[in-house]
């Protein structure tokens, strides 16, 4: 589903490993951190295992990340057990020049937004294929209440988007929260804050995958010449 070819001599997987390791520099010893979801975060979780004694644990954004953290001996804490987080580390499907992101390719966007909102800083880890001028080339994930899917498909059509239910094995994908995902193509999201505000209010929308209010503060971008740190 990527819209940019990987021009780097390093594979996309190698770039993910690079940024996953680089994110260790943002882990605050003695403090619980927030952990996102996806193949880039999986590289981070592998790296985090090497410093697991230095942190009390992590708040996880998905069942998948929880299983990985626990398998590596990293305690997982419930969101209600912590007051707040200093840092949240997660990937993105797209990130623009202001740190606004599209997320949810791994269907974990709702919990990702919740954990991101608990944190003072969002550190995005991504390979360079995720960098865009304008959000929207990647099909926008939107978590929806199942009975609202058809009306929401029509609403997106009115704004020029083609929304389709995400399927797995021919059946609608069911998220960790028991809901469905619409993937919306054909949108150019020029004003991510306004777009997030607008779509979040539509009845039946659980979470829209535009992360504008919970944008990245820092992005560790894996490039052909190494890890580039972007601050927003
Ligand atoms: C999951 C997400 C991921 O952060 C996003 O899809 C990027 O994933 P990957 O690191 O596998 O490219 O939002 O819901």
PDB file of N, CA and C in Angstrom, residues 5 16 27 67 73-74 76-77 87 98 106 146 159 162 168 210 212 228:
ATOM      1  N   UNK A   5       8.335   4.534  -3.775  1.00  0.00           N
ATOM      2  CA  UNK A   5       9.292   3.443  -3.823  1.00  0.00           C
ATOM      3  C   UNK A   5      10.411   3.682  -2.820  1.00  0.00           C
ATOM      4  N   UNK A  16      13.891   0.171   9.270  1.00  0.00           N
ATOM      5  CA  UNK A  16      13.029   0.044  10.451  1.00  0.00           C
ATOM      6  C   UNK A  16      13.859  -0.391  11.662  1.00  0.00           C
ATOM      7  N   UNK A  27      14.070   6.689  25.491  1.00  0.00           N
ATOM      8  CA  UNK A  27      13.471   5.995  26.637  1.00  0.00           C
ATOM      9  C   UNK A  27      14.031   6.625  27.902  1.00  0.00           C
ATOM     10  N   UNK A  67       1.553  -8.687  23.553  1.00  0.00           N
ATOM     11  CA  UNK A  67       2.116 -10.047  23.506  1.00  0.00           C
ATOM     12  C   UNK A  67       3.622 -10.008  23.272  1.00  0.00           C
ATOM     13  N   UNK A  73       9.778 -10.127  28.289  1.00  0.00           N
ATOM     14  CA  UNK A  73       9.980  -9.861  29.721  1.00  0.00           C
ATOM     15  C   UNK A  73       9.780  -8.406  30.110  1.00  0.00           C
ATOM     16  N   UNK A  74       9.064  -7.647  29.278  1.00  0.00           N
ATOM     17  CA  UNK A  74       8.802  -6.227  29.594  1.00  0.00           C
ATOM     18  C   UNK A  74       7.390  -6.128  30.176  1.00  0.00           C
ATOM     19  N   UNK A  76       3.741  -5.031  31.168  1.00  0.00           N
ATOM     20  CA  UNK A  76       2.747  -4.168  30.514  1.00  0.00           C
ATOM     21  C   UNK A  76       1.783  -3.663  31.578  1.00  0.00           C
ATOM     22  N   UNK A  77       1.652  -2.342  31.648  1.00  0.00           N
ATOM     23  CA  UNK A  77       0.766  -1.726  32.648  1.00  0.00           C
ATOM     24  C   UNK A  77      -0.506  -1.242  31.969  1.00  0.00           C
ATOM     25  N   UNK A  87       6.888   9.781  27.357  1.00  0.00           N
ATOM     26  CA  UNK A  87       7.127   9.573  25.933  1.00  0.00           C
ATOM     27  C   UNK A  87       6.286   8.413  25.396  1.00  0.00           C
ATOM     28  N   UNK A  98       5.016  18.936   9.210  1.00  0.00           N
ATOM     29  CA  UNK A  98       4.675  19.535  10.508  1.00  0.00           C
ATOM     30  C   UNK A  98       4.519  18.492  11.617  1.00  0.00           C
ATOM     31  N   UNK A 106      -2.166  -0.692  10.853  1.00  0.00           N
ATOM     32  CA  UNK A 106      -2.206  -1.933  11.627  1.00  0.00           C
ATOM     33  C   UNK A 106      -3.484  -2.058  12.449  1.00  0.00           C
ATOM     34  N   UNK A 146     -19.725  -0.871  13.657  1.00  0.00           N
ATOM     35  CA  UNK A 146     -20.170  -1.600  12.452  1.00  0.00           C
ATOM     36  C   UNK A 146     -21.458  -1.082  11.822  1.00  0.00           C
ATOM     37  N   UNK A 159     -17.369  13.891   0.286  1.00  0.00           N
ATOM     38  CA  UNK A 159     -16.158  14.740   0.293  1.00  0.00           C
ATOM     39  C   UNK A 159     -15.108  14.225  -0.699  1.00  0.00           C
ATOM     40  N   UNK A 162     -13.247   7.523  -1.441  1.00  0.00           N
ATOM     41  CA  UNK A 162     -13.824   6.193  -1.661  1.00  0.00           C
ATOM     42  C   UNK A 162     -13.447   5.316  -0.474  1.00  0.00           C
ATOM     43  N   UNK A 168     -10.541  -9.223   6.151  1.00  0.00           N
ATOM     44  CA  UNK A 168      -9.482 -10.195   6.410  1.00  0.00           C
ATOM     45  C   UNK A 168     -10.122 -11.569   6.231  1.00  0.00           C
ATOM     46  N   UNK A 210      -6.186  10.316  11.268  1.00  0.00           N
ATOM     47  CA  UNK A 210      -5.362  11.532  11.196  1.00  0.00           C
ATOM     48  C   UNK A 210      -4.937  11.872  12.621  1.00  0.00           C
ATOM     49  N   UNK A 212      -3.458  14.691  14.210  1.00  0.00           N
ATOM     50  CA  UNK A 212      -3.067  16.099  14.140  1.00  0.00           C
ATOM     51  C   UNK A 212      -2.987  16.670  15.548  1.00  0.00           C
ATOM     52  N   UNK A 228      17.758  10.349  10.432  1.00  0.00           N
ATOM     53  CA  UNK A 228      17.602  11.805  10.451  1.00  0.00           C
ATOM     54  C   UNK A 228      16.615  12.141  11.556  1.00  0.00           C
TER      55      UNK A 228
END
